[in-house]
Every structure is written in structure tokens, then in C-alpha cells.
């Protein structure tokens, strides 16, 4: 019953959001077309439910072929590869809104683990790889909420001379995996609604840790 309710909710919310947010989406499309390199959408192969790949939709925020430039697939705060609007779109999370199309098509859900690239998926511990996508990937989720400041964390690691990819493999991905296991253990429609509310909350209050009051049994972040 939960999965049926979740899918119906995804269809209704994604279609309604695309209509309601059109006054934001269309100006962004126009501005992206007229600025930087004229790229509007960025499509990338990500890992979906049961490890099935799909193409994720985002607004373009990086220069073309940015993954082949210095920094590779990892984006830091004030990354020089960001387009004129890229920084704002990423900070406000507007760049993620085209994923409402993925949700409507059934490739994603509103709430779930974030879909990652193959190279990132393979960096999860094996026990996490085996189960993390037993549910649909989401536009938001507990990992997205707790790692609202991920780019800032990575920037600090880089500025201190640390190995960014090593930090992902040994710190970020194992902890994200724990969070998603917690989500799967506790998933319910009520929890999904709470996570949607908390997503909106941390966008406006990025330093808030209010989620700790909602979920005292969450794995504790130590970095």
C-alpha cells in the first residue's frame, strides 16, 4: 500500500510542481540559453532502482566538458567551472528541478537516496551497493538534508591539502550509506512528508540541524 501511495503522490506532486513552478522554470531556461555557452539542460547517466541506469535531468550549471577539466566530477564551492548562473542555481537547488520529469516518468521518486554516477556508486562499500537502490532514487532524502553543505566540506578538505576522492570513499560514502539504510528501515509515507518539509527548511536555514530533533536515532555525522 505504501508503494502505491508513494507512486500516486509522486505523479501528482511532480505534475503539479512543473505547472506551479513554470514561472521560474521558463525564465531560467531563457537565461541559460542566452548566457554562458547556451546550454540549458544537463543529462547524465546515473544508477537507478535495482542498479538500472537512467538519464537524469538537471539545469546546466557547469561549462561543457567540465568533467575533463581540473577537478573532474567533483564540484567545490565557487568552482571556476561554474557558469554565470551556475552558482546560484546550485545553491538554491533550482538546478535539480528538471528531475521532476524523471519523477513523473517513474525513474525517480520525490524521496529516496540520491542517484549517483557509476564511478561514485562503486565507491560505496559493497554491502551498501547491494541494497541502497532497492528503492527508487529521490530528488531529496535524508542524505541530501544532512549533506546540504557537501560542497563546503569538500572545499575545506581541498584547501587543507587533503585527498578529496579519498575523503569521499572513506568518510562521505560510507556515512551516506548508513543514512540510506536507516531510511529503508524506517520508510513510510509520514517519513517521506517529514523529509520533504526538512528539505525546504534547510534550503532557507542551511546551518540548521533540526533533523536531529525529528530523528534522534539517526547515525551521527562526525565530520
JSON list of C-alpha atoms in Angstrom, two decimals:
[
{"chain": "A", "resi": 1, "resn": "UNK", "atom": "CA", "xyz": [0.00, 0.00, 0.00]},
{"chain": "A", "resi": 2, "resn": "UNK", "atom": "CA", "xyz": [2.88, 2.36, 0.85]},
{"chain": "A", "resi": 3, "resn": "UNK", "atom": "CA", "xyz": [4.50, 1.93, -2.57]},
{"chain": "A", "resi": 4, "resn": "UNK", "atom": "CA", "xyz": [1.21, 2.57, -4.39]},
{"chain": "A", "resi": 5, "resn": "UNK", "atom": "CA", "xyz": [0.54, 5.69, -2.30]},
{"chain": "A", "resi": 6, "resn": "UNK", "atom": "CA", "xyz": [4.10, 6.86, -2.87]},
{"chain": "A", "resi": 7, "resn": "UNK", "atom": "CA", "xyz": [3.81, 6.49, -6.65]},
{"chain": "A", "resi": 8, "resn": "UNK", "atom": "CA", "xyz": [0.47, 8.30, -6.80]},
{"chain": "A", "resi": 9, "resn": "UNK", "atom": "CA", "xyz": [1.95, 11.08, -4.66]},
{"chain": "A", "resi": 10, "resn": "UNK", "atom": "CA", "xyz": [4.98, 11.29, -6.97]},
{"chain": "A", "resi": 11, "resn": "UNK", "atom": "CA", "xyz": [2.80, 11.68, -10.07]},
{"chain": "A", "resi": 12, "resn": "UNK", "atom": "CA", "xyz": [0.52, 14.30, -8.51]},
{"chain": "A", "resi": 13, "resn": "UNK", "atom": "CA", "xyz": [3.35, 16.31, -6.92]},
{"chain": "A", "resi": 14, "resn": "UNK", "atom": "CA", "xyz": [5.68, 16.25, -9.92]},
{"chain": "A", "resi": 15, "resn": "UNK", "atom": "CA", "xyz": [2.99, 17.26, -12.42]},
{"chain": "A", "resi": 16, "resn": "UNK", "atom": "CA", "xyz": [1.61, 19.97, -10.11]},
{"chain": "A", "resi": 17, "resn": "UNK", "atom": "CA", "xyz": [5.11, 21.28, -9.35]},
{"chain": "A", "resi": 18, "resn": "UNK", "atom": "CA", "xyz": [6.00, 21.51, -13.05]},
{"chain": "A", "resi": 19, "resn": "UNK", "atom": "CA", "xyz": [2.90, 23.64, -13.61]},
{"chain": "A", "resi": 20, "resn": "UNK", "atom": "CA", "xyz": [3.21, 25.80, -10.49]},
{"chain": "A", "resi": 21, "resn": "UNK", "atom": "CA", "xyz": [6.94, 26.36, -10.94]},
{"chain": "A", "resi": 22, "resn": "UNK", "atom": "CA", "xyz": [6.72, 27.17, -14.65]},
{"chain": "A", "resi": 23, "resn": "UNK", "atom": "CA", "xyz": [7.06, 30.94, -13.92]},
{"chain": "A", "resi": 24, "resn": "UNK", "atom": "CA", "xyz": [10.50, 30.06, -12.51]},
{"chain": "A", "resi": 25, "resn": "UNK", "atom": "CA", "xyz": [11.46, 27.31, -14.94]},
{"chain": "A", "resi": 26, "resn": "UNK", "atom": "CA", "xyz": [10.84, 29.21, -18.18]},
{"chain": "A", "resi": 27, "resn": "UNK", "atom": "CA", "xyz": [12.87, 32.32, -17.23]},
{"chain": "A", "resi": 28, "resn": "UNK", "atom": "CA", "xyz": [15.73, 30.05, -16.11]},
{"chain": "A", "resi": 29, "resn": "UNK", "atom": "CA", "xyz": [15.59, 28.23, -19.45]},
{"chain": "A", "resi": 30, "resn": "UNK", "atom": "CA", "xyz": [15.70, 31.55, -21.31]},
{"chain": "A", "resi": 31, "resn": "UNK", "atom": "CA", "xyz": [18.56, 32.94, -19.22]},
{"chain": "A", "resi": 32, "resn": "UNK", "atom": "CA", "xyz": [20.62, 29.77, -19.65]},
{"chain": "A", "resi": 33, "resn": "UNK", "atom": "CA", "xyz": [20.02, 29.88, -23.38]},
{"chain": "A", "resi": 34, "resn": "UNK", "atom": "CA", "xyz": [21.23, 33.49, -23.56]},
{"chain": "A", "resi": 35, "resn": "UNK", "atom": "CA", "xyz": [24.23, 33.23, -21.22]},
{"chain": "A", "resi": 36, "resn": "UNK", "atom": "CA", "xyz": [27.46, 31.27, -20.90]},
{"chain": "A", "resi": 37, "resn": "UNK", "atom": "CA", "xyz": [27.54, 28.51, -23.54]},
{"chain": "A", "resi": 38, "resn": "UNK", "atom": "CA", "xyz": [23.83, 28.41, -24.28]},
{"chain": "A", "resi": 39, "resn": "UNK", "atom": "CA", "xyz": [23.35, 25.01, -22.65]},
{"chain": "A", "resi": 40, "resn": "UNK", "atom": "CA", "xyz": [20.01, 24.60, -20.86]},
{"chain": "A", "resi": 41, "resn": "UNK", "atom": "CA", "xyz": [19.83, 21.00, -19.71]},
{"chain": "A", "resi": 42, "resn": "UNK", "atom": "CA", "xyz": [22.49, 18.65, -18.50]},
{"chain": "A", "resi": 43, "resn": "UNK", "atom": "CA", "xyz": [21.74, 14.94, -18.84]},
{"chain": "A", "resi": 44, "resn": "UNK", "atom": "CA", "xyz": [23.92, 12.35, -17.19]},
{"chain": "A", "resi": 45, "resn": "UNK", "atom": "CA", "xyz": [23.82, 8.59, -16.74]},
{"chain": "A", "resi": 46, "resn": "UNK", "atom": "CA", "xyz": [23.01, 7.70, -13.13]},
{"chain": "A", "resi": 47, "resn": "UNK", "atom": "CA", "xyz": [22.29, 4.50, -11.24]},
{"chain": "A", "resi": 48, "resn": "UNK", "atom": "CA", "xyz": [18.60, 3.89, -10.54]},
{"chain": "A", "resi": 49, "resn": "UNK", "atom": "CA", "xyz": [16.38, 1.37, -8.81]},
{"chain": "A", "resi": 50, "resn": "UNK", "atom": "CA", "xyz": [17.83, -2.15, -8.76]},
{"chain": "A", "resi": 51, "resn": "UNK", "atom": "CA", "xyz": [21.06, -0.69, -10.25]},
{"chain": "A", "resi": 52, "resn": "UNK", "atom": "CA", "xyz": [19.36, 0.07, -13.60]},
{"chain": "A", "resi": 53, "resn": "UNK", "atom": "CA", "xyz": [20.96, 3.14, -15.26]},
{"chain": "A", "resi": 54, "resn": "UNK", "atom": "CA", "xyz": [18.87, 6.08, -16.45]},
{"chain": "A", "resi": 55, "resn": "UNK", "atom": "CA", "xyz": [19.44, 9.65, -17.68]},
{"chain": "A", "resi": 56, "resn": "UNK", "atom": "CA", "xyz": [18.95, 12.30, -15.04]},
{"chain": "A", "resi": 57, "resn": "UNK", "atom": "CA", "xyz": [17.81, 15.82, -15.99]},
{"chain": "A", "resi": 58, "resn": "UNK", "atom": "CA", "xyz": [19.32, 18.97, -14.49]},
{"chain": "A", "resi": 59, "resn": "UNK", "atom": "CA", "xyz": [19.74, 22.58, -15.48]},
{"chain": "A", "resi": 60, "resn": "UNK", "atom": "CA", "xyz": [23.27, 23.11, -16.79]},
{"chain": "A", "resi": 61, "resn": "UNK", "atom": "CA", "xyz": [25.48, 24.79, -14.19]},
{"chain": "A", "resi": 62, "resn": "UNK", "atom": "CA", "xyz": [28.97, 23.83, -15.37]},
{"chain": "A", "resi": 63, "resn": "UNK", "atom": "CA", "xyz": [30.97, 24.53, -18.50]},
{"chain": "A", "resi": 64, "resn": "UNK", "atom": "CA", "xyz": [30.84, 21.95, -21.28]},
{"chain": "A", "resi": 65, "resn": "UNK", "atom": "CA", "xyz": [33.26, 19.05, -20.75]},
{"chain": "A", "resi": 66, "resn": "UNK", "atom": "CA", "xyz": [33.85, 20.26, -17.18]},
{"chain": "A", "resi": 67, "resn": "UNK", "atom": "CA", "xyz": [34.40, 16.65, -16.05]},
{"chain": "A", "resi": 68, "resn": "UNK", "atom": "CA", "xyz": [37.52, 16.60, -18.26]},
{"chain": "A", "resi": 69, "resn": "UNK", "atom": "CA", "xyz": [38.87, 19.80, -16.69]},
{"chain": "A", "resi": 70, "resn": "UNK", "atom": "CA", "xyz": [40.77, 20.13, -13.44]},
{"chain": "A", "resi": 71, "resn": "UNK", "atom": "CA", "xyz": [38.52, 18.90, -10.62]},
{"chain": "A", "resi": 72, "resn": "UNK", "atom": "CA", "xyz": [36.90, 16.12, -12.64]},
{"chain": "A", "resi": 73, "resn": "UNK", "atom": "CA", "xyz": [33.47, 15.06, -11.40]},
{"chain": "A", "resi": 74, "resn": "UNK", "atom": "CA", "xyz": [33.83, 16.76, -8.01]},
{"chain": "A", "resi": 75, "resn": "UNK", "atom": "CA", "xyz": [32.46, 20.28, -7.59]},
{"chain": "A", "resi": 76, "resn": "UNK", "atom": "CA", "xyz": [33.76, 22.60, -4.87]},
{"chain": "A", "resi": 77, "resn": "UNK", "atom": "CA", "xyz": [32.39, 25.88, -3.57]},
{"chain": "A", "resi": 78, "resn": "UNK", "atom": "CA", "xyz": [32.95, 28.73, -6.08]},
{"chain": "A", "resi": 79, "resn": "UNK", "atom": "CA", "xyz": [34.23, 26.21, -8.61]},
{"chain": "A", "resi": 80, "resn": "UNK", "atom": "CA", "xyz": [35.77, 28.14, -11.56]},
{"chain": "A", "resi": 81, "resn": "UNK", "atom": "CA", "xyz": [33.96, 25.82, -13.98]},
{"chain": "A", "resi": 82, "resn": "UNK", "atom": "CA", "xyz": [30.55, 27.14, -12.88]},
{"chain": "A", "resi": 83, "resn": "UNK", "atom": "CA", "xyz": [28.59, 29.13, -15.45]},
{"chain": "A", "resi": 84, "resn": "UNK", "atom": "CA", "xyz": [27.30, 32.67, -14.83]},
{"chain": "A", "resi": 85, "resn": "UNK", "atom": "CA", "xyz": [24.10, 31.33, -13.24]},
{"chain": "A", "resi": 86, "resn": "UNK", "atom": "CA", "xyz": [25.55, 28.04, -12.04]},
{"chain": "A", "resi": 87, "resn": "UNK", "atom": "CA", "xyz": [26.45, 29.05, -8.50]},
{"chain": "A", "resi": 88, "resn": "UNK", "atom": "CA", "xyz": [23.00, 30.47, -7.78]},
{"chain": "A", "resi": 89, "resn": "UNK", "atom": "CA", "xyz": [21.18, 27.53, -9.36]},
{"chain": "A", "resi": 90, "resn": "UNK", "atom": "CA", "xyz": [23.18, 25.02, -7.33]},
{"chain": "A", "resi": 91, "resn": "UNK", "atom": "CA", "xyz": [22.93, 26.89, -4.02]},
{"chain": "A", "resi": 92, "resn": "UNK", "atom": "CA", "xyz": [19.16, 27.35, -4.40]},
{"chain": "A", "resi": 93, "resn": "UNK", "atom": "CA", "xyz": [18.78, 23.78, -5.75]},
{"chain": "A", "resi": 94, "resn": "UNK", "atom": "CA", "xyz": [16.83, 25.14, -8.73]},
{"chain": "A", "resi": 95, "resn": "UNK", "atom": "CA", "xyz": [19.22, 23.16, -10.93]},
{"chain": "A", "resi": 96, "resn": "UNK", "atom": "CA", "xyz": [17.61, 19.96, -9.60]},
{"chain": "A", "resi": 97, "resn": "UNK", "atom": "CA", "xyz": [14.03, 20.89, -10.59]},
{"chain": "A", "resi": 98, "resn": "UNK", "atom": "CA", "xyz": [14.12, 19.23, -14.05]},
{"chain": "A", "resi": 99, "resn": "UNK", "atom": "CA", "xyz": [14.26, 15.94, -12.16]},
{"chain": "A", "resi": 100, "resn": "UNK", "atom": "CA", "xyz": [10.53, 16.41, -11.68]},
{"chain": "A", "resi": 101, "resn": "UNK", "atom": "CA", "xyz": [10.39, 14.94, -15.20]},
{"chain": "A", "resi": 102, "resn": "UNK", "atom": "CA", "xyz": [12.29, 11.86, -14.01]},
{"chain": "A", "resi": 103, "resn": "UNK", "atom": "CA", "xyz": [9.82, 11.55, -11.13]},
{"chain": "A", "resi": 104, "resn": "UNK", "atom": "CA", "xyz": [6.80, 11.83, -13.42]},
{"chain": "A", "resi": 105, "resn": "UNK", "atom": "CA", "xyz": [8.28, 9.14, -15.68]},
{"chain": "A", "resi": 106, "resn": "UNK", "atom": "CA", "xyz": [8.76, 6.82, -12.71]},
{"chain": "A", "resi": 107, "resn": "UNK", "atom": "CA", "xyz": [12.56, 6.75, -12.85]},
{"chain": "A", "resi": 108, "resn": "UNK", "atom": "CA", "xyz": [12.83, 8.59, -9.55]},
{"chain": "A", "resi": 109, "resn": "UNK", "atom": "CA", "xyz": [10.73, 9.41, -6.52]},
{"chain": "A", "resi": 110, "resn": "UNK", "atom": "CA", "xyz": [10.39, 12.64, -4.58]},
{"chain": "A", "resi": 111, "resn": "UNK", "atom": "CA", "xyz": [12.15, 11.00, -1.63]},
{"chain": "A", "resi": 112, "resn": "UNK", "atom": "CA", "xyz": [14.92, 8.43, -1.80]},
{"chain": "A", "resi": 113, "resn": "UNK", "atom": "CA", "xyz": [18.70, 8.07, -2.00]},
{"chain": "A", "resi": 114, "resn": "UNK", "atom": "CA", "xyz": [20.32, 10.44, -4.46]},
{"chain": "A", "resi": 115, "resn": "UNK", "atom": "CA", "xyz": [21.18, 8.74, -7.77]},
{"chain": "A", "resi": 116, "resn": "UNK", "atom": "CA", "xyz": [24.92, 8.75, -8.42]},
{"chain": "A", "resi": 117, "resn": "UNK", "atom": "CA", "xyz": [27.27, 8.07, -11.33]},
{"chain": "A", "resi": 118, "resn": "UNK", "atom": "CA", "xyz": [28.73, 4.59, -11.78]},
{"chain": "A", "resi": 119, "resn": "UNK", "atom": "CA", "xyz": [32.15, 5.70, -10.53]},
{"chain": "A", "resi": 120, "resn": "UNK", "atom": "CA", "xyz": [30.57, 7.10, -7.37]},
{"chain": "A", "resi": 121, "resn": "UNK", "atom": "CA", "xyz": [28.33, 4.04, -6.91]},
{"chain": "A", "resi": 122, "resn": "UNK", "atom": "CA", "xyz": [31.39, 1.80, -7.00]},
{"chain": "A", "resi": 123, "resn": "UNK", "atom": "CA", "xyz": [32.91, 3.88, -4.21]},
{"chain": "A", "resi": 124, "resn": "UNK", "atom": "CA", "xyz": [30.20, 2.80, -1.77]},
{"chain": "A", "resi": 125, "resn": "UNK", "atom": "CA", "xyz": [31.15, -0.13, 0.47]},
{"chain": "A", "resi": 126, "resn": "UNK", "atom": "CA", "xyz": [29.97, -3.37, -1.16]},
{"chain": "A", "resi": 127, "resn": "UNK", "atom": "CA", "xyz": [27.30, -4.01, 1.47]},
{"chain": "A", "resi": 128, "resn": "UNK", "atom": "CA", "xyz": [25.82, -0.57, 0.66]},
{"chain": "A", "resi": 129, "resn": "UNK", "atom": "CA", "xyz": [25.96, -1.16, -3.10]},
{"chain": "A", "resi": 130, "resn": "UNK", "atom": "CA", "xyz": [23.93, -4.33, -2.60]},
{"chain": "A", "resi": 131, "resn": "UNK", "atom": "CA", "xyz": [20.94, -2.58, -1.04]},
{"chain": "A", "resi": 132, "resn": "UNK", "atom": "CA", "xyz": [21.00, 1.22, -1.48]},
{"chain": "A", "resi": 133, "resn": "UNK", "atom": "CA", "xyz": [18.90, 1.14, -4.66]},
{"chain": "A", "resi": 134, "resn": "UNK", "atom": "CA", "xyz": [16.36, -1.39, -3.51]},
{"chain": "A", "resi": 135, "resn": "UNK", "atom": "CA", "xyz": [14.20, 1.75, -3.52]},
{"chain": "A", "resi": 136, "resn": "UNK", "atom": "CA", "xyz": [13.85, 4.42, -6.20]},
{"chain": "A", "resi": 137, "resn": "UNK", "atom": "CA", "xyz": [16.43, 7.20, -6.09]},
{"chain": "A", "resi": 138, "resn": "UNK", "atom": "CA", "xyz": [14.98, 10.52, -4.98]},
{"chain": "A", "resi": 139, "resn": "UNK", "atom": "CA", "xyz": [15.02, 14.23, -5.64]},
{"chain": "A", "resi": 140, "resn": "UNK", "atom": "CA", "xyz": [15.71, 14.60, -1.95]},
{"chain": "A", "resi": 141, "resn": "UNK", "atom": "CA", "xyz": [16.27, 12.35, 1.04]},
{"chain": "A", "resi": 142, "resn": "UNK", "atom": "CA", "xyz": [17.93, 12.10, 4.41]},
{"chain": "A", "resi": 143, "resn": "UNK", "atom": "CA", "xyz": [21.38, 12.18, 2.78]},
{"chain": "A", "resi": 144, "resn": "UNK", "atom": "CA", "xyz": [20.55, 15.35, 0.85]},
{"chain": "A", "resi": 145, "resn": "UNK", "atom": "CA", "xyz": [19.37, 17.05, 4.03]},
{"chain": "A", "resi": 146, "resn": "UNK", "atom": "CA", "xyz": [22.36, 16.18, 6.17]},
{"chain": "A", "resi": 147, "resn": "UNK", "atom": "CA", "xyz": [24.84, 16.90, 3.36]},
{"chain": "A", "resi": 148, "resn": "UNK", "atom": "CA", "xyz": [23.32, 20.24, 2.42]},
{"chain": "A", "resi": 149, "resn": "UNK", "atom": "CA", "xyz": [26.85, 21.62, 2.95]},
{"chain": "A", "resi": 150, "resn": "UNK", "atom": "CA", "xyz": [28.69, 18.93, 0.97]},
{"chain": "A", "resi": 151, "resn": "UNK", "atom": "CA", "xyz": [30.46, 21.35, -1.38]},
{"chain": "A", "resi": 152, "resn": "UNK", "atom": "CA", "xyz": [31.71, 23.35, 1.62]},
{"chain": "A", "resi": 153, "resn": "UNK", "atom": "CA", "xyz": [33.01, 20.18, 3.29]},
{"chain": "A", "resi": 154, "resn": "UNK", "atom": "CA", "xyz": [34.89, 19.18, 0.14]},
{"chain": "A", "resi": 155, "resn": "UNK", "atom": "CA", "xyz": [36.27, 22.70, -0.29]},
{"chain": "A", "resi": 156, "resn": "UNK", "atom": "CA", "xyz": [37.70, 22.60, 3.24]},
{"chain": "A", "resi": 157, "resn": "UNK", "atom": "CA", "xyz": [39.32, 19.21, 2.57]},
{"chain": "A", "resi": 158, "resn": "UNK", "atom": "CA", "xyz": [40.87, 20.56, -0.65]},
{"chain": "A", "resi": 159, "resn": "UNK", "atom": "CA", "xyz": [42.09, 23.77, 0.98]},
{"chain": "A", "resi": 160, "resn": "UNK", "atom": "CA", "xyz": [43.73, 21.79, 3.78]},
{"chain": "A", "resi": 161, "resn": "UNK", "atom": "CA", "xyz": [45.65, 19.73, 1.24]},
{"chain": "A", "resi": 162, "resn": "UNK", "atom": "CA", "xyz": [43.59, 16.57, 1.69]},
{"chain": "A", "resi": 163, "resn": "UNK", "atom": "CA", "xyz": [42.74, 13.98, -0.95]},
{"chain": "A", "resi": 164, "resn": "UNK", "atom": "CA", "xyz": [39.13, 14.74, -1.95]},
{"chain": "A", "resi": 165, "resn": "UNK", "atom": "CA", "xyz": [38.35, 11.37, -3.54]},
{"chain": "A", "resi": 166, "resn": "UNK", "atom": "CA", "xyz": [39.87, 9.52, -0.58]},
{"chain": "A", "resi": 167, "resn": "UNK", "atom": "CA", "xyz": [37.62, 11.55, 1.73]},
{"chain": "A", "resi": 168, "resn": "UNK", "atom": "CA", "xyz": [34.58, 10.60, -0.33]},
{"chain": "A", "resi": 169, "resn": "UNK", "atom": "CA", "xyz": [35.45, 6.90, -0.29]},
{"chain": "A", "resi": 170, "resn": "UNK", "atom": "CA", "xyz": [36.39, 6.65, 3.37]},
{"chain": "A", "resi": 171, "resn": "UNK", "atom": "CA", "xyz": [34.10, 9.20, 5.01]},
{"chain": "A", "resi": 172, "resn": "UNK", "atom": "CA", "xyz": [31.22, 10.57, 2.94]},
{"chain": "A", "resi": 173, "resn": "UNK", "atom": "CA", "xyz": [30.03, 7.49, 1.03]},
{"chain": "A", "resi": 174, "resn": "UNK", "atom": "CA", "xyz": [30.11, 5.08, 3.99]},
{"chain": "A", "resi": 175, "resn": "UNK", "atom": "CA", "xyz": [28.13, 7.55, 6.10]},
{"chain": "A", "resi": 176, "resn": "UNK", "atom": "CA", "xyz": [25.64, 8.29, 3.31]},
{"chain": "A", "resi": 177, "resn": "UNK", "atom": "CA", "xyz": [25.17, 4.55, 3.02]},
{"chain": "A", "resi": 178, "resn": "UNK", "atom": "CA", "xyz": [24.33, 4.30, 6.72]},
{"chain": "A", "resi": 179, "resn": "UNK", "atom": "CA", "xyz": [21.78, 7.08, 6.34]},
{"chain": "A", "resi": 180, "resn": "UNK", "atom": "CA", "xyz": [20.06, 5.35, 3.43]},
{"chain": "A", "resi": 181, "resn": "UNK", "atom": "CA", "xyz": [19.93, 2.06, 5.31]},
{"chain": "A", "resi": 182, "resn": "UNK", "atom": "CA", "xyz": [18.25, 3.98, 8.12]},
{"chain": "A", "resi": 183, "resn": "UNK", "atom": "CA", "xyz": [15.74, 5.37, 5.60]},
{"chain": "A", "resi": 184, "resn": "UNK", "atom": "CA", "xyz": [14.91, 1.95, 4.18]},
{"chain": "A", "resi": 185, "resn": "UNK", "atom": "CA", "xyz": [14.45, 0.53, 7.68]},
{"chain": "A", "resi": 186, "resn": "UNK", "atom": "CA", "xyz": [12.05, 3.32, 8.65]},
{"chain": "A", "resi": 187, "resn": "UNK", "atom": "CA", "xyz": [10.43, 4.27, 5.34]},
{"chain": "A", "resi": 188, "resn": "UNK", "atom": "CA", "xyz": [6.81, 5.33, 5.45]},
{"chain": "A", "resi": 189, "resn": "UNK", "atom": "CA", "xyz": [4.63, 7.98, 3.86]},
{"chain": "A", "resi": 190, "resn": "UNK", "atom": "CA", "xyz": [4.85, 10.01, 7.08]},
{"chain": "A", "resi": 191, "resn": "UNK", "atom": "CA", "xyz": [8.66, 9.90, 6.97]},
{"chain": "A", "resi": 192, "resn": "UNK", "atom": "CA", "xyz": [8.64, 10.99, 3.32]},
{"chain": "A", "resi": 193, "resn": "UNK", "atom": "CA", "xyz": [6.50, 14.03, 4.19]},
{"chain": "A", "resi": 194, "resn": "UNK", "atom": "CA", "xyz": [8.83, 14.89, 7.07]},
{"chain": "A", "resi": 195, "resn": "UNK", "atom": "CA", "xyz": [11.86, 14.72, 4.77]},
{"chain": "A", "resi": 196, "resn": "UNK", "atom": "CA", "xyz": [10.17, 16.97, 2.20]},
{"chain": "A", "resi": 197, "resn": "UNK", "atom": "CA", "xyz": [9.48, 19.53, 4.94]},
{"chain": "A", "resi": 198, "resn": "UNK", "atom": "CA", "xyz": [13.06, 19.30, 6.22]},
{"chain": "A", "resi": 199, "resn": "UNK", "atom": "CA", "xyz": [14.42, 19.75, 2.69]},
{"chain": "A", "resi": 200, "resn": "UNK", "atom": "CA", "xyz": [12.58, 23.06, 2.38]},
{"chain": "A", "resi": 201, "resn": "UNK", "atom": "CA", "xyz": [13.70, 24.03, 5.87]},
{"chain": "A", "resi": 202, "resn": "UNK", "atom": "CA", "xyz": [17.44, 23.53, 5.26]},
{"chain": "A", "resi": 203, "resn": "UNK", "atom": "CA", "xyz": [17.26, 25.45, 1.98]},
{"chain": "A", "resi": 204, "resn": "UNK", "atom": "CA", "xyz": [16.20, 28.53, 3.95]},
{"chain": "A", "resi": 205, "resn": "UNK", "atom": "CA", "xyz": [18.22, 27.66, 7.07]},
{"chain": "A", "resi": 206, "resn": "UNK", "atom": "CA", "xyz": [21.27, 25.77, 5.73]},
{"chain": "A", "resi": 207, "resn": "UNK", "atom": "CA", "xyz": [23.06, 25.59, 9.09]},
{"chain": "A", "resi": 208, "resn": "UNK", "atom": "CA", "xyz": [20.08, 24.14, 10.92]},
{"chain": "A", "resi": 209, "resn": "UNK", "atom": "CA", "xyz": [20.36, 20.67, 12.45]},
{"chain": "A", "resi": 210, "resn": "UNK", "atom": "CA", "xyz": [16.66, 20.43, 13.23]},
{"chain": "A", "resi": 211, "resn": "UNK", "atom": "CA", "xyz": [16.60, 16.93, 11.74]},
{"chain": "A", "resi": 212, "resn": "UNK", "atom": "CA", "xyz": [18.32, 15.69, 14.92]},
{"chain": "A", "resi": 213, "resn": "UNK", "atom": "CA", "xyz": [15.18, 16.62, 16.88]},
{"chain": "A", "resi": 214, "resn": "UNK", "atom": "CA", "xyz": [12.96, 14.81, 14.38]},
{"chain": "A", "resi": 215, "resn": "UNK", "atom": "CA", "xyz": [15.10, 11.68, 14.23]},
{"chain": "A", "resi": 216, "resn": "UNK", "atom": "CA", "xyz": [17.17, 11.14, 17.38]},
{"chain": "A", "resi": 217, "resn": "UNK", "atom": "CA", "xyz": [18.12, 7.62, 16.24]},
{"chain": "A", "resi": 218, "resn": "UNK", "atom": "CA", "xyz": [19.90, 8.81, 13.08]},
{"chain": "A", "resi": 219, "resn": "UNK", "atom": "CA", "xyz": [23.54, 7.79, 12.61]},
{"chain": "A", "resi": 220, "resn": "UNK", "atom": "CA", "xyz": [25.67, 10.66, 13.90]},
{"chain": "A", "resi": 221, "resn": "UNK", "atom": "CA", "xyz": [27.83, 12.63, 11.50]},
{"chain": "A", "resi": 222, "resn": "UNK", "atom": "CA", "xyz": [31.37, 13.02, 12.82]},
{"chain": "A", "resi": 223, "resn": "UNK", "atom": "CA", "xyz": [32.83, 15.41, 10.25]}
]
